[in-house]
Amino acid sequence: MPQFVGRKLELQQLKALTGKKSASFVVLRGRRRIGKSRLIAEFGKNFEKYYAFSGLPPDQATTAKHQMEEFSRQLSREFKTANARYDDWSDALWAMGERVQSGKTLILFDEISWMGSKDPTFLGKIKNFWDMQLKQNDQLIFVVCGSASSWIEKNILSSTGFVGRVSFTLTLNPLPLPDCAQFWPDNVSGYEKFKMLSVTGGIPKYLEEILPHKSAEENINRLCFSKGGFLVDEFEQIFSDLFIRNTDYYKRIVKVLIDGAKEQSEICTLLGVDHYGRIPEYLSELEMAGFVSKDYAWNLKTGEDGKIRRYRLSDNYLRFYLKYIEKNASKIQRNSFALKSISSLPQWQSMMGFQFENLVLNNRVYLQALLGVRLEDIVCENPYFQRKTRLTAGCQIDYLLQTKFGTLYVCEIKFSKKAIGVDVIQEVQTKIDRLKRPKGFSCRPVLIHVNGVTEDLVHRDYFAAIVDFSQLLLDRHY
């Protein structure tokens, strides 16, 4: 099994439950490959007894009987008993419950939406299983997890049947950058790591597939542009069973977002659909799945949310797949796609800008610390959008942080293979000039980069802070 990396906070939160004097029902969710079952396996080292069960991936041929038979086989293996056949979930769960009435016990039902996908009574029987048996053991923790976050939200977290029963809900996000750094030796540059992270993001399984002594170009070629490469067919696998509805519409939405964030009205127009249809539901489910993030503007004077909402494709792998892998699928399958250099891919530099921006926004807590801004002093923070009107110029800021002291940190995020020069000053100042802000507010420009700045830029002393984000991949003290 690969070395377990990161997740210190999540483990602490789970371990805190062992101090209770009652059983715990835990819901764990997150996109596929994010490390849910691996986290629980690591947590399971703290228990006398750890039992893990998983449903069969659903397809047209998989029936409720198949799921039941598979659970029965897993039950016999976990408890080292003869294989008993059960025709009903109530009987199988009862047989299991009788064996976990005492002792420090951890039970995992992995991909629970798969287990009960073909049986409409499954969740009701899980509720009874918890009420009548599991919670009788005050040293027991029962974890249900799944990748279909919208299914979990609808059927468990928002279900009246489970009200008051769930002790803790944990959503796994991509690994933060300091943890990602552990997948490479120390002598690999931050720039090299960021090129690879532009494809993988902080997804643990993807990072485990990296050959750390090979270059980013070699790894990307092997994983993304070679027949049988791990990330060549990954899109279909992670997308196929995550949503309640047919996935084709979700794919159309994410494709619209490849080249930048868009408002809901823009998405509807590009898709040619009714602006008042079900798009908000689809976007919400994509957001819960961890593929899309919702950025918003706010009223700088009051700190209240404004009307502008933009949806951003926040999953680096999805964007890379849709932009490059899918378009070259036939060449890849014929083993005829010769990648001379990743920088030769069309629109590579702008693509890297989007990907690096995602990484910065996903690790904004470190940026806030580097700027010396305390969480309790923050009024609002997000990418910021100002619409063009008859009296106001349009404005788009990569990341804006407002403090309660009337300070606005205007952050420009730049990914470049060469040092950034003085031209960036005018670019940022134009945004500041256009930004409509209350009287008495101060603007502090911040530059976030990964591969250095010129001496001329430093000597201009324009930026309040110049942040080399690659330090998060080099300094292990973060």
CSV table of N, CA, C and O in Angstrom, one decimal, residues 265-317:
chain,number,residue,atom,x,y,z
A,265,SER,N,-26.2,32.9,-16.7
A,265,SER,CA,-26.9,33.3,-17.9
A,265,SER,C,-26.0,33.1,-19.1
A,265,SER,O,-26.5,32.7,-20.2
A,266,GLU,N,-24.7,33.2,-19.0
A,266,GLU,CA,-23.8,33.0,-20.1
A,266,GLU,C,-23.8,31.5,-20.4
A,266,GLU,O,-23.7,31.1,-21.6
A,267,ILE,N,-23.8,30.7,-19.4
A,267,ILE,CA,-23.8,29.2,-19.6
A,267,ILE,C,-25.0,28.8,-20.3
A,267,ILE,O,-25.0,28.0,-21.3
A,268,CYS,N,-26.2,29.3,-19.9
A,268,CYS,CA,-27.4,29.0,-20.6
A,268,CYS,C,-27.4,29.4,-22.0
A,268,CYS,O,-27.9,28.6,-22.9
A,269,THR,N,-26.9,30.6,-22.3
A,269,THR,CA,-26.9,31.1,-23.7
A,269,THR,C,-26.0,30.2,-24.5
A,269,THR,O,-26.4,29.8,-25.7
A,270,LEU,N,-24.8,29.8,-24.0
A,270,LEU,CA,-23.9,29.0,-24.8
A,270,LEU,C,-24.5,27.6,-25.0
A,270,LEU,O,-24.2,27.0,-26.0
A,271,LEU,N,-25.3,27.1,-24.1
A,271,LEU,CA,-25.9,25.8,-24.2
A,271,LEU,C,-27.2,25.8,-25.0
A,271,LEU,O,-27.7,24.8,-25.4
A,272,GLY,N,-27.7,27.0,-25.2
A,272,GLY,CA,-28.9,27.2,-25.9
A,272,GLY,C,-30.1,26.7,-25.2
A,272,GLY,O,-31.0,26.0,-25.7
A,273,VAL,N,-30.2,26.9,-23.8
A,273,VAL,CA,-31.3,26.4,-23.0
A,273,VAL,C,-31.9,27.5,-22.3
A,273,VAL,O,-31.4,28.6,-22.2
A,274,ASP,N,-33.1,27.2,-21.7
A,274,ASP,CA,-33.9,28.2,-20.9
A,274,ASP,C,-33.1,28.6,-19.7
A,274,ASP,O,-32.6,27.8,-18.9
A,275,HIS,N,-33.1,30.0,-19.5
A,275,HIS,CA,-32.3,30.5,-18.4
A,275,HIS,C,-33.0,30.2,-17.0
A,275,HIS,O,-32.4,30.3,-16.0
A,276,TYR,N,-34.3,29.7,-17.1
A,276,TYR,CA,-35.0,29.4,-15.8
A,276,TYR,C,-35.3,27.9,-15.7
A,276,TYR,O,-36.2,27.5,-15.0
A,277,GLY,N,-34.5,27.1,-16.4
A,277,GLY,CA,-34.7,25.7,-16.3
A,277,GLY,C,-33.9,25.1,-15.1
A,277,GLY,O,-33.9,25.7,-14.0
A,278,ARG,N,-33.4,23.9,-15.4
A,278,ARG,CA,-32.8,23.1,-14.3
A,278,ARG,C,-31.3,23.3,-14.2
A,278,ARG,O,-30.6,22.6,-13.4
A,279,ILE,N,-30.7,24.3,-14.9
A,279,ILE,CA,-29.3,24.5,-14.9
A,279,ILE,C,-28.8,24.8,-13.4
A,279,ILE,O,-27.7,24.3,-13.1
A,280,PRO,N,-29.5,25.6,-12.6
A,280,PRO,CA,-29.0,25.8,-11.2
A,280,PRO,C,-28.8,24.5,-10.5
A,280,PRO,O,-27.8,24.3,-9.7
A,281,GLU,N,-29.7,23.5,-10.7
A,281,GLU,CA,-29.6,22.2,-10.0
A,281,GLU,C,-28.3,21.4,-10.5
A,281,GLU,O,-27.6,20.9,-9.7
A,282,TYR,N,-28.1,21.5,-11.8
A,282,TYR,CA,-26.9,20.8,-12.4
A,282,TYR,C,-25.6,21.4,-11.9
A,282,TYR,O,-24.7,20.7,-11.5
A,283,LEU,N,-25.6,22.8,-11.8
A,283,LEU,CA,-24.4,23.5,-11.3
A,283,LEU,C,-24.2,23.2,-9.9
A,283,LEU,O,-23.0,23.0,-9.4
A,284,SER,N,-25.3,23.1,-9.1
A,284,SER,CA,-25.1,22.8,-7.7
A,284,SER,C,-24.5,21.4,-7.5
A,284,SER,O,-23.7,21.2,-6.6
A,285,GLU,N,-25.0,20.4,-8.3
A,285,GLU,CA,-24.5,19.1,-8.2
A,285,GLU,C,-23.0,19.0,-8.6
A,285,GLU,O,-22.2,18.2,-8.0
A,286,LEU,N,-22.7,19.7,-9.6
A,286,LEU,CA,-21.2,19.8,-10.1
A,286,LEU,C,-20.4,20.4,-9.0
A,286,LEU,O,-19.2,20.0,-8.7
A,287,GLU,N,-20.9,21.4,-8.3
A,287,GLU,CA,-20.2,22.0,-7.2
A,287,GLU,C,-20.0,21.0,-6.0
A,287,GLU,O,-18.9,20.9,-5.4
A,288,MET,N,-21.1,20.3,-5.7
A,288,MET,CA,-21.0,19.3,-4.6
A,288,MET,C,-20.0,18.2,-4.9
A,288,MET,O,-19.3,17.6,-4.1
A,289,ALA,N,-19.9,17.9,-6.2
A,289,ALA,CA,-19.0,16.8,-6.7
A,289,ALA,C,-17.5,17.3,-6.7
A,289,ALA,O,-16.6,16.5,-6.8
A,290,GLY,N,-17.3,18.6,-6.5
A,290,GLY,CA,-15.9,19.1,-6.4
A,290,GLY,C,-15.3,19.5,-7.7
A,290,GLY,O,-14.2,19.8,-7.8
A,291,PHE,N,-16.2,19.5,-8.8
A,291,PHE,CA,-15.6,19.8,-10.1
A,291,PHE,C,-15.7,21.3,-10.5
A,291,PHE,O,-15.0,21.8,-11.3
A,292,VAL,N,-16.7,22.0,-9.9
A,292,VAL,CA,-17.0,23.4,-10.2
A,292,VAL,C,-17.0,24.2,-8.9
A,292,VAL,O,-17.5,23.7,-7.9
A,293,SER,N,-16.5,25.4,-8.9
A,293,SER,CA,-16.6,26.3,-7.8
A,293,SER,C,-17.4,27.5,-8.1
A,293,SER,O,-17.3,28.0,-9.3
A,294,LYS,N,-18.1,28.1,-7.2
A,294,LYS,CA,-18.9,29.3,-7.4
A,294,LYS,C,-18.2,30.4,-6.8
A,294,LYS,O,-18.0,30.5,-5.6
A,295,ASP,N,-17.8,31.4,-7.6
A,295,ASP,CA,-17.1,32.6,-7.2
A,295,ASP,C,-18.1,33.7,-7.2
A,295,ASP,O,-19.0,33.7,-8.0
A,296,TYR,N,-18.0,34.7,-6.3
A,296,TYR,CA,-19.0,35.8,-6.3
A,296,TYR,C,-18.3,37.1,-6.0
A,296,TYR,O,-17.3,37.2,-5.4
A,297,ALA,N,-19.0,38.2,-6.4
A,297,ALA,CA,-18.6,39.5,-6.1
A,297,ALA,C,-19.4,39.9,-4.8
A,297,ALA,O,-20.3,39.3,-4.5
A,298,TRP,N,-19.0,41.0,-4.2
A,298,TRP,CA,-19.7,41.4,-3.0
A,298,TRP,C,-19.7,43.0,-3.0
A,298,TRP,O,-18.9,43.6,-3.7
A,299,ASN,N,-20.5,43.5,-2.1
A,299,ASN,CA,-20.6,45.0,-1.9
A,299,ASN,C,-19.4,45.4,-1.0
A,299,ASN,O,-19.4,45.0,0.1
A,300,LEU,N,-18.4,46.1,-1.6
A,300,LEU,CA,-17.2,46.5,-0.8
A,300,LEU,C,-17.6,47.4,0.4
A,300,LEU,O,-16.9,47.3,1.4
A,301,LYS,N,-18.7,48.1,0.3
A,301,LYS,CA,-19.0,49.0,1.4
A,301,LYS,C,-19.7,48.3,2.5
A,301,LYS,O,-19.3,48.6,3.7
A,302,THR,N,-20.5,47.4,2.2
A,302,THR,CA,-21.3,46.7,3.3
A,302,THR,C,-20.7,45.3,3.6
A,302,THR,O,-21.0,44.7,4.6
A,303,GLY,N,-20.0,44.7,2.6
A,303,GLY,CA,-19.5,43.3,2.8
A,303,GLY,C,-20.5,42.3,2.5
A,303,GLY,O,-20.3,41.1,2.6
A,304,GLU,N,-21.7,42.7,2.0
A,304,GLU,CA,-22.8,41.8,1.7
A,304,GLU,C,-22.6,41.2,0.3
A,304,GLU,O,-22.1,41.9,-0.6
A,305,ASP,N,-23.0,40.0,0.1
A,305,ASP,CA,-22.9,39.4,-1.3
A,305,ASP,C,-23.7,40.2,-2.3
A,305,ASP,O,-24.8,40.7,-2.1
A,306,GLY,N,-23.0,40.3,-3.5
A,306,GLY,CA,-23.7,41.0,-4.6
A,306,GLY,C,-24.4,40.0,-5.5
A,306,GLY,O,-24.6,38.8,-5.1
A,307,LYS,N,-24.8,40.4,-6.7
A,307,LYS,CA,-25.6,39.6,-7.5
A,307,LYS,C,-24.7,38.8,-8.5
A,307,LYS,O,-25.2,37.8,-9.1
A,308,ILE,N,-23.5,39.1,-8.7
A,308,ILE,CA,-22.7,38.4,-9.7
A,308,ILE,C,-22.2,37.1,-9.1
A,308,ILE,O,-21.5,37.1,-8.1
A,309,ARG,N,-22.5,36.1,-9.8
A,309,ARG,CA,-22.0,34.7,-9.5
A,309,ARG,C,-21.3,34.2,-10.8
A,309,ARG,O,-21.9,34.2,-11.8
A,310,ARG,N,-20.1,33.7,-10.6
A,310,ARG,CA,-19.5,33.0,-11.7
A,310,ARG,C,-19.1,31.6,-11.3
A,310,ARG,O,-18.6,31.4,-10.2
A,311,TYR,N,-19.2,30.7,-12.3
A,311,TYR,CA,-18.9,29.3,-12.0
A,311,TYR,C,-17.6,29.0,-12.7
A,311,TYR,O,-17.4,29.3,-13.9
A,312,ARG,N,-16.7,28.4,-12.0
A,312,ARG,CA,-15.3,28.1,-12.4
A,312,ARG,C,-15.0,26.6,-12.4
A,312,ARG,O,-15.3,26.0,-11.4
A,313,LEU,N,-14.4,26.1,-13.5
A,313,LEU,CA,-14.0,24.7,-13.5
A,313,LEU,C,-12.8,24.6,-12.6
A,313,LEU,O,-11.7,25.0,-12.9
A,314,SER,N,-13.0,24.0,-11.4
A,314,SER,CA,-11.9,24.1,-10.4
A,314,SER,C,-11.1,22.8,-10.3
A,314,SER,O,-10.2,22.6,-9.5
A,315,ASP,N,-11.5,21.8,-11.1
A,315,ASP,CA,-10.8,20.5,-11.1
A,315,ASP,C,-9.8,20.5,-12.3
A,315,ASP,O,-10.2,20.5,-13.4
A,316,ASN,N,-8.5,20.5,-11.9
A,316,ASN,CA,-7.5,20.6,-12.9
A,316,ASN,C,-7.5,19.5,-13.9
A,316,ASN,O,-7.2,19.7,-15.1
A,317,TYR,N,-7.7,18.3,-13.5
A,317,TYR,CA,-7.7,17.2,-14.4
A,317,TYR,C,-8.8,17.3,-15.4
A,317,TYR,O,-8.6,17.1,-16.6
